[in-house]
Coordinates of C-alpha atoms in Angstrom, one line a residue:
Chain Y
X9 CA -21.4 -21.4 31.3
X10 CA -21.8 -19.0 28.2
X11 CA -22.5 -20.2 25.2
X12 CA -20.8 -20.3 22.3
X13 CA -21.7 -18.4 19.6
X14 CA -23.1 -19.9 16.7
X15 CA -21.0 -19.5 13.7
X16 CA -23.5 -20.2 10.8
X17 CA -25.6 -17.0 12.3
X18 CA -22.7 -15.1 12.5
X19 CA -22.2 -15.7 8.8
X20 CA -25.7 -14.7 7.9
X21 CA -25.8 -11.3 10.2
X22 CA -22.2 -10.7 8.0
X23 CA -24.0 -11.7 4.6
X24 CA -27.3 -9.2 5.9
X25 CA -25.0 -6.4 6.9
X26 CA -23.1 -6.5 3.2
X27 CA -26.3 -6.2 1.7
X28 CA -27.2 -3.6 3.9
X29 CA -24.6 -1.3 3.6
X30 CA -24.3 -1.7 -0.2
X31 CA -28.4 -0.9 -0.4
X32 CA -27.9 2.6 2.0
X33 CA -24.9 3.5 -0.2
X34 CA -26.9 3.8 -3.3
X35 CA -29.5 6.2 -1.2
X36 CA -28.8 10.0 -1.7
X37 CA -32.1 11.5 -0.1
X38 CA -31.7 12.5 3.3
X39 CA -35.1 11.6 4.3
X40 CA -34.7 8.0 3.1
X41 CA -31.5 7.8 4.6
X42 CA -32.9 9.3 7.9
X43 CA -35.4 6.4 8.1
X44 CA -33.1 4.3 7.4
X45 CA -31.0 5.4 10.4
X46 CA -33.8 5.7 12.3
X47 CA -34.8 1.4 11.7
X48 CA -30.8 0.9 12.4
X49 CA -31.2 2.7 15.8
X50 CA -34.3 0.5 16.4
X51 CA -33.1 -2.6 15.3
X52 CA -29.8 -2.7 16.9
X53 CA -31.2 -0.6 20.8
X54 CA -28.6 -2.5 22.6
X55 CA -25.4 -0.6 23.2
X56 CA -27.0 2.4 21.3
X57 CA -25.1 4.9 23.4
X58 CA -22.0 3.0 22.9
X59 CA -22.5 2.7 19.0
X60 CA -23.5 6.1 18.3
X61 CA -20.4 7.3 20.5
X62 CA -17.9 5.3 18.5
X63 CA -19.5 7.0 15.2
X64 CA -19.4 10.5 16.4
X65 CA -16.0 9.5 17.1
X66 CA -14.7 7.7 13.8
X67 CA -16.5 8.1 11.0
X68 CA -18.8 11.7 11.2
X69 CA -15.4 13.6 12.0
X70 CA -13.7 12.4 9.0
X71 CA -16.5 12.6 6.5
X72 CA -17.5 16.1 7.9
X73 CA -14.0 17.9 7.4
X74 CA -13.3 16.0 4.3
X75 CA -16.7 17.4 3.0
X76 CA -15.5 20.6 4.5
X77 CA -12.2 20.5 2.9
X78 CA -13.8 19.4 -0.7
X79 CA -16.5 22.3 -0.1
X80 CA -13.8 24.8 0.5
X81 CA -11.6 23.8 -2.4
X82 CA -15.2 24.4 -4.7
X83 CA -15.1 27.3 -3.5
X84 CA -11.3 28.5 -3.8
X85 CA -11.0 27.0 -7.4
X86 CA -14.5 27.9 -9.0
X87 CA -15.3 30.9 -6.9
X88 CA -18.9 29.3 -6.3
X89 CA -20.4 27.3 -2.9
X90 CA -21.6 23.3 -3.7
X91 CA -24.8 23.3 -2.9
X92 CA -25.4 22.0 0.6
X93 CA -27.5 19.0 0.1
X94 CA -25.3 16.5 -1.2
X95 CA -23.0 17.1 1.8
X96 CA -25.3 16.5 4.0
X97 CA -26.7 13.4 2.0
X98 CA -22.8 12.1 2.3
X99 CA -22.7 12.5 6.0
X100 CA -25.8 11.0 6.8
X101 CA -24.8 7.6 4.6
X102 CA -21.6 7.5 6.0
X103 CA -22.9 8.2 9.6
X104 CA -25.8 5.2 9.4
X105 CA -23.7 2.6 7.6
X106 CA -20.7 3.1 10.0
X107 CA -23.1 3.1 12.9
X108 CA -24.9 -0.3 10.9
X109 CA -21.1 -1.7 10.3
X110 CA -20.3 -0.9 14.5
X111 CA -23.7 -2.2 15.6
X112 CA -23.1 -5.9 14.1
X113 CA -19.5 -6.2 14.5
X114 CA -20.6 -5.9 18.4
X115 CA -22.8 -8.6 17.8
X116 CA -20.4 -11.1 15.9
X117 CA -17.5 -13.5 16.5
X118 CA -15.5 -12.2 13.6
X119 CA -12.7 -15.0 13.8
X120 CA -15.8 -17.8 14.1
X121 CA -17.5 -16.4 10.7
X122 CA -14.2 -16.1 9.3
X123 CA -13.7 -19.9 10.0
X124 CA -14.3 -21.6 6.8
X125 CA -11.1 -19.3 5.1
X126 CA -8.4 -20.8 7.2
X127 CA -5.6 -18.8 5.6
X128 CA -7.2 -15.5 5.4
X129 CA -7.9 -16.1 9.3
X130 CA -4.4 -16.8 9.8
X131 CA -2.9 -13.9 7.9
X132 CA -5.9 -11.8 10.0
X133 CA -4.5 -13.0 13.5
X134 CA -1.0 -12.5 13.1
X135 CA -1.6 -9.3 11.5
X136 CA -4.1 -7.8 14.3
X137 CA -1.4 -9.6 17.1
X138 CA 0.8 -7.5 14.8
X139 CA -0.6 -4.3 15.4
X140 CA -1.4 -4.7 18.7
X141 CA 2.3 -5.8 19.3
X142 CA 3.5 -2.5 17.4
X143 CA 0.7 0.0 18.9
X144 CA 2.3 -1.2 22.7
X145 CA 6.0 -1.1 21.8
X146 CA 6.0 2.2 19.8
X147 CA 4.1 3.6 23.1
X148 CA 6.4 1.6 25.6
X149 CA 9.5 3.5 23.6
X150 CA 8.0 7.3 23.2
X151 CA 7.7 7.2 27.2
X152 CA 11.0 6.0 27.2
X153 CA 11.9 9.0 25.2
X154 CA 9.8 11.3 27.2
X155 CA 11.5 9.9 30.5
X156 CA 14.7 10.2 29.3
X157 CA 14.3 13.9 28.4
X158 CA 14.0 17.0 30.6
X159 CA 11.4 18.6 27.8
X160 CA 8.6 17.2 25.7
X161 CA 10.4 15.3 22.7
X162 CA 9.9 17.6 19.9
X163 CA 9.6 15.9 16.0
X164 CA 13.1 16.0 15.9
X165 CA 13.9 14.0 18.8
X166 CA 11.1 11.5 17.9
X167 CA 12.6 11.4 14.6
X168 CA 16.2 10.4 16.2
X169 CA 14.8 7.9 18.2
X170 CA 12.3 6.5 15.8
X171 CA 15.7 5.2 13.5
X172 CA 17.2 3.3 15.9
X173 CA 13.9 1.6 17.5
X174 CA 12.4 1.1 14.2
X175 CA 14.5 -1.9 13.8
X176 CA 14.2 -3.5 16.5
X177 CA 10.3 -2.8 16.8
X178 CA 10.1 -4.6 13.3
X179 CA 12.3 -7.5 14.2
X180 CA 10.8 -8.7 17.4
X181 CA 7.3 -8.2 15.7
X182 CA 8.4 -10.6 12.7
X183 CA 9.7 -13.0 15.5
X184 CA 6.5 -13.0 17.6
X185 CA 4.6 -13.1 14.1
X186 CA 6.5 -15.9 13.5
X187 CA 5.3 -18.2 16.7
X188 CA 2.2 -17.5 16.2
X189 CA 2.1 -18.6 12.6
X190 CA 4.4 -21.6 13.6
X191 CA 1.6 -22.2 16.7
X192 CA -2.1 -21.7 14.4
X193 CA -0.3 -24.0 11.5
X194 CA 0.5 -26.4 14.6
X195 CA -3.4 -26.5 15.2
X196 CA -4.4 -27.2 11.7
X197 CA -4.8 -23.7 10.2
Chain E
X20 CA -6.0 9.2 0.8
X21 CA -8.3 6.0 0.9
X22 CA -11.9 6.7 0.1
X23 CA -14.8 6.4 3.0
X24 CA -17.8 4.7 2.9
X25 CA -20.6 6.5 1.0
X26 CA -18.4 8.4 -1.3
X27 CA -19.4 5.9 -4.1
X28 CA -22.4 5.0 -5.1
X29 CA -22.7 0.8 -5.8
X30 CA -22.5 1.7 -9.6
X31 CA -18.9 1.6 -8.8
X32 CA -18.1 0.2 -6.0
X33 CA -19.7 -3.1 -7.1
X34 CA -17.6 -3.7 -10.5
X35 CA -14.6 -2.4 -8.4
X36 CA -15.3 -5.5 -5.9
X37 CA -16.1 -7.8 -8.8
X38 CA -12.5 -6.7 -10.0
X39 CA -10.5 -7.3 -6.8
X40 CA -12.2 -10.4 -5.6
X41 CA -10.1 -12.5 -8.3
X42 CA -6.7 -10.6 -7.6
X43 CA -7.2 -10.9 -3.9
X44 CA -8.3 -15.5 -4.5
X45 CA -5.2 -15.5 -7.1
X46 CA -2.8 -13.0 -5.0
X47 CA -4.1 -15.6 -1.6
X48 CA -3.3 -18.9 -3.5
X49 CA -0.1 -17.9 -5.0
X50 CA 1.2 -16.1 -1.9
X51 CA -0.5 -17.9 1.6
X52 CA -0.9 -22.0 0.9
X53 CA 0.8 -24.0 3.0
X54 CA 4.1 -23.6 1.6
X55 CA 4.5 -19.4 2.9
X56 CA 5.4 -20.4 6.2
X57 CA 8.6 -18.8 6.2
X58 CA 7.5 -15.8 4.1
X59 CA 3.7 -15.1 6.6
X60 CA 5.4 -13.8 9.7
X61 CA 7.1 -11.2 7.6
X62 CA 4.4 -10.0 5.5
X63 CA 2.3 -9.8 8.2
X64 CA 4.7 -7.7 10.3
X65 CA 5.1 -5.7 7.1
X66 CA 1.5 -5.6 6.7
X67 CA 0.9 -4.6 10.5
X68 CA 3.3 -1.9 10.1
X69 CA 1.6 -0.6 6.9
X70 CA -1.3 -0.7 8.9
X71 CA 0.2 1.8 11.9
X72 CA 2.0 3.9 9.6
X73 CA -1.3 4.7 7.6
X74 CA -2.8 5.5 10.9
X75 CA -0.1 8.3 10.5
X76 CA -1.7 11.1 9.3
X77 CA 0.8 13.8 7.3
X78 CA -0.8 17.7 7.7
X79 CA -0.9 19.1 4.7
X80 CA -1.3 22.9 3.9
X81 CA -5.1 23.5 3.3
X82 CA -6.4 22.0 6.4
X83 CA -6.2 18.4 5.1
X84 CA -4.2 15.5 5.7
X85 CA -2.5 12.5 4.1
X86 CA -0.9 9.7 4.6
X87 CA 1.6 6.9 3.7
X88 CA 0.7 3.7 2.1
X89 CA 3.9 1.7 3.0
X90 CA 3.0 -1.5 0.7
X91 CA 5.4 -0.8 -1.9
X92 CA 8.1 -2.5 -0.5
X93 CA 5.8 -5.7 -0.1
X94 CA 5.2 -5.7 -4.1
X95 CA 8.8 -5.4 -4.0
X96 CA 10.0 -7.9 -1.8
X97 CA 6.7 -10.2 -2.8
X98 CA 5.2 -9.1 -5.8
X99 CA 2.1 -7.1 -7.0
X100 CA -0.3 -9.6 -6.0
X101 CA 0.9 -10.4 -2.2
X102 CA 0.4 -6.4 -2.2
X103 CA -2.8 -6.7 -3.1
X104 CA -3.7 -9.4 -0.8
X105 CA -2.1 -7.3 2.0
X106 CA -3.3 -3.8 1.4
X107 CA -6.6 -5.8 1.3
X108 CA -6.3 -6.9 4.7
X109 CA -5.0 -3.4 6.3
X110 CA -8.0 -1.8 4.7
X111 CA -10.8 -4.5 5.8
X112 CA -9.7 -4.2 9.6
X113 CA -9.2 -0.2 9.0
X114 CA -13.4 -0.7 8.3
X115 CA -14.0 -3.2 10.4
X116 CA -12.4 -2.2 13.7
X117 CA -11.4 1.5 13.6
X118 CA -14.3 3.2 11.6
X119 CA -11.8 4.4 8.7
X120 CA -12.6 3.4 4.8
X121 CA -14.9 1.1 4.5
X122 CA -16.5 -1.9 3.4
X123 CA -18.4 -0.5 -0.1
X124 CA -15.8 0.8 -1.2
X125 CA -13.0 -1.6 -0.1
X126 CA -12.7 -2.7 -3.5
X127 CA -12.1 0.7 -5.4
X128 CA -9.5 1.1 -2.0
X129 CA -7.6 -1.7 -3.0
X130 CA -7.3 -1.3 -6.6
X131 CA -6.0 2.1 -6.2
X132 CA -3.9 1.8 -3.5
X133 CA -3.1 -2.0 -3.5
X134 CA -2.8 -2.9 -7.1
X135 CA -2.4 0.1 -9.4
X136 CA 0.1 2.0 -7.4
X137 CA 2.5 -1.1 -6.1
X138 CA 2.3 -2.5 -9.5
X139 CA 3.4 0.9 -11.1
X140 CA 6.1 1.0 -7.8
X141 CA 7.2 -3.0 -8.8
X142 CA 7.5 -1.8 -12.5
X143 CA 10.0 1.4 -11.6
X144 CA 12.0 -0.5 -9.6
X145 CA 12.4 -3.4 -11.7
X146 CA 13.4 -1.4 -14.8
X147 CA 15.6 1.3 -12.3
X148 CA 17.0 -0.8 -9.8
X149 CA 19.8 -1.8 -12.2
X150 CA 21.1 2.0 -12.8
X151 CA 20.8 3.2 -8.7
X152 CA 19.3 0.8 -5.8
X153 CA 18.2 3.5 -3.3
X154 CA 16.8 6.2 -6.4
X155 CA 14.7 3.1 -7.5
X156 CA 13.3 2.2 -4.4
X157 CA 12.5 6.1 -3.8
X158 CA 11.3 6.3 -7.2
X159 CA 8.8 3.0 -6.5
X160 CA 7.2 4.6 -3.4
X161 CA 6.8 8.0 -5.4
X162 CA 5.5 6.3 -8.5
X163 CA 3.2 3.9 -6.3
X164 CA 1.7 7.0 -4.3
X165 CA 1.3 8.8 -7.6
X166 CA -0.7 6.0 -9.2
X167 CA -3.0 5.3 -5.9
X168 CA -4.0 9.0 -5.8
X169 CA -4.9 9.0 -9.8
X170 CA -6.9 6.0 -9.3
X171 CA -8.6 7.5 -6.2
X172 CA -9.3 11.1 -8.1
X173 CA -10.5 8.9 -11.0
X174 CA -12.9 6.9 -9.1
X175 CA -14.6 10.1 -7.6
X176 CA -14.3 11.6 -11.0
X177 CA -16.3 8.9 -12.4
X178 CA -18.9 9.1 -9.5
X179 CA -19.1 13.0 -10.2
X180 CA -19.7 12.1 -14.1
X181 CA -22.0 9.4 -13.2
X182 CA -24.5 11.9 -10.8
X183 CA -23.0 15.3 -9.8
X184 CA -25.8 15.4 -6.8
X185 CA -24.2 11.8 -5.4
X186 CA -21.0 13.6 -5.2
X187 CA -20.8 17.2 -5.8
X188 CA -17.1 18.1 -6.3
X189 CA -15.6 18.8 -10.1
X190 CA -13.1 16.0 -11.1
X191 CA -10.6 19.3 -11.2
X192 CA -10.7 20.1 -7.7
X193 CA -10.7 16.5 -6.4
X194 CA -7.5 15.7 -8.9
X195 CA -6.0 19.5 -6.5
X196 CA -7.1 18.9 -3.6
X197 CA -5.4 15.5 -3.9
X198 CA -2.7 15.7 -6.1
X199 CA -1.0 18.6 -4.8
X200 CA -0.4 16.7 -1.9
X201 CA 0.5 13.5 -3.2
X202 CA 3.0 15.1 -5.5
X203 CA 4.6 17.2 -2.8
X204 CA 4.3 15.7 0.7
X205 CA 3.3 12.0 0.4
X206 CA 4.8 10.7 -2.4
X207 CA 8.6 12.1 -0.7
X208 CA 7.6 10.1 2.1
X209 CA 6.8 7.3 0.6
X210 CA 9.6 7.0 -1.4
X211 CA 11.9 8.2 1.9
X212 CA 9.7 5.0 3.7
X213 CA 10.9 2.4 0.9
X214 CA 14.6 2.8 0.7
X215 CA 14.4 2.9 4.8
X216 CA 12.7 -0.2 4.9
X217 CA 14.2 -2.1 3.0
X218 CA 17.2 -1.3 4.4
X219 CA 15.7 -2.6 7.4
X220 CA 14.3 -5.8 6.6
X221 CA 17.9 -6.9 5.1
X222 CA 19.9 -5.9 7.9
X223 CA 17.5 -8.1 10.4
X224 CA 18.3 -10.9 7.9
X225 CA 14.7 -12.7 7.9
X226 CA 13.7 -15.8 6.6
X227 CA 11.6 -16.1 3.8
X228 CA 13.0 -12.7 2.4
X229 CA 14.7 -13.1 -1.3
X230 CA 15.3 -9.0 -2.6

């Protein structure tokens, strides 16, 4: 039988990983920031491939073309480059403390941790049932559009169809919220 | 629009916290006790859908993108505070699940983009909404986008002030490369999102809904 995971250590990985994150965002020298990646890596071995592949995914992208973008503007409004370093600084925080944040959230029983704030834990499931619920019923209805079409919807088709399923995406997610706020208050939350 | 981590150094990011951690324990007492059990399903459906719809990124020219913020209508419908509270919530499962945001600087997030800009959006529309309904409720989500944006620009202006080498961009071509933007592309939409939703919500009728 698997055990269950311990909540109270779950609270104190949550309480290390805050402090963490907050400490590496206050570093701006890449090499202190590259040994800092480099203990992450080390500490948290298991499901490194995993980790770093979800951070190449999520977070470098975004910081790199926003640095891109902000580095582009510098240039098209003062005429002059930013220097380099800083950039790379930002990337490199933003890289280890996403690949930190991914790392123990693998580790953790969010909803367990969570357990001593009953309401925010209730808001938090029927707002992730929520998405979830949304995410597979927008999907369910674009390849209803797509099937019903003999081309690719363009954004004015989605737009025509997105009015009329809009409403009744919404309502049957506010019902389904509903029974499972009705079922967690039933159970003491 | 919403900051990532590592954009702010804890000089800011740790006031901004110390900030929203009272707004978010009063917004959570007055809004989710025991007694919201009719109005919880529909903020969190409201919630859940801000979430999706600020997964919805809007290309802007320039290369960027933006995107909606969609809790206007729940500082409408709720008030500033269940906004906050809200926003709060997309914003820590934005960091915590997908990688976008962050934690560091999910206090400077919600300020901006839960607090300042609903509040400024509840404001418009409670002086407006007695000359034209739907031009208020455009005017809110306008308004709200314009106010998160400034609060956003201000933050990184700050940080810039604070140490140019922590973040290297002038506060002038943060406050272009986002307001131009915001003034142009998202803030339509956001105003366009409001009156549509709440349209919505009244013609499905729901408990625990009072506007």
């Amino acid at each position: 039988m698997a055990s269950r995971p311990d909540p109270r250590a779950g609270r104190r990985l949550l309480a290390a990983w805050l402090v963490a994150i907050f400490a590496l965002s206050a570093l701006h020298d890449p090499r202190w920031l590259a040994g800092a990646g480099l203990a992450a890596v080390l500490l948290f071995h298991r499901g490194l491939w995993r980790t770093l592949g979800r951070t190449l995914r999520s977070v470098v992208p975004v910081t790199v073309g926003l640095s891109a973008a902000s580095m582009g503007w510098n240039r098209l409004v003062t005429g002059d480059w930013p220097p380099l370093q800083p950039f790379q600084a930002l990337a490199l925080r933003a890289a280890v403390i996403g690949f930190l944040t991914f790392a123990v959230l693998d580790r953790l029983a969010l909803l367990p941790a969570l357990a001593p704030f009953p309401a925010l834990t209730r808001l938090l499931v029927v707002t992730l049932a929520q998405i979830h619920a949304l995410r597979l019923l927008s999907t369910e209805s674009l390849q209803g559009l797509r099937s019903r079409l003999p081309r690719r919807p363009g954004p004015l088709d989605l737009l025509r169809g997105a009015g009329g399923i809009t409403a009744m995406l919404f309502t049957l997610a506010t019902r389904n919220a509903r029974d499972i706020s009705d079922a967690m208050r039933s159970r003491g939350f | 629009m919403h900051l990532p981590d590592g954009f702010l150094s804890p000089q800011i990011s740790l006031p901004a916290w110390a900030v929203a951690v009272p707004f978010w324990a009063w917004g959570a007492r007055r809004h989710f006790g025991r007694e919201a059990a009719e109005s919880l399903p529909v903020m969190g459906s409201l919630t859940a859908l801000a979430f999706v719809i600020q997964t919805i990124l809007i290309p802007v020219p320039g290369g960027t993108s933006t995107h909606l913020t969609g809790v206007t209508l729940l500082a409408i419908l709720y008030g500033p505070l269940a906004a906050m509270v809200c926003e709060g919530l997309v914003l820590l499962i934005q960091a915590l699940f997908f990688g976008a945001g962050g934690v560091t600087v999910l206090g400077v997030n919600a300020l901006a983009m839960g607090l300042l800009g609903p509040l400024a959006g509840w404001l418009a529309w409670k002086l407006l909404r007695g000359l034209s309904e739907k031009a208020a409720l455009f005017a809110a989500g306008w308004l709200s986008m314009q106010v998160s944006t400034l609060a956003v620009v201000g933050a990184l202006a700050l940080q810039h002030w604070l140490d140019p080498l922590y973040f290297p961009v002038a506060p002038a071509v943060t406050l272009v490369a986002m307001g131009v933007p915001s003034l142009t592309v998202a803030g339509v939409v956001e105003g366009l999102y409001a009156v549509f939703a709440l349209s919505l919500v009244r013609k499905a009728n729901f408990r625990g809904v009072e506007a």
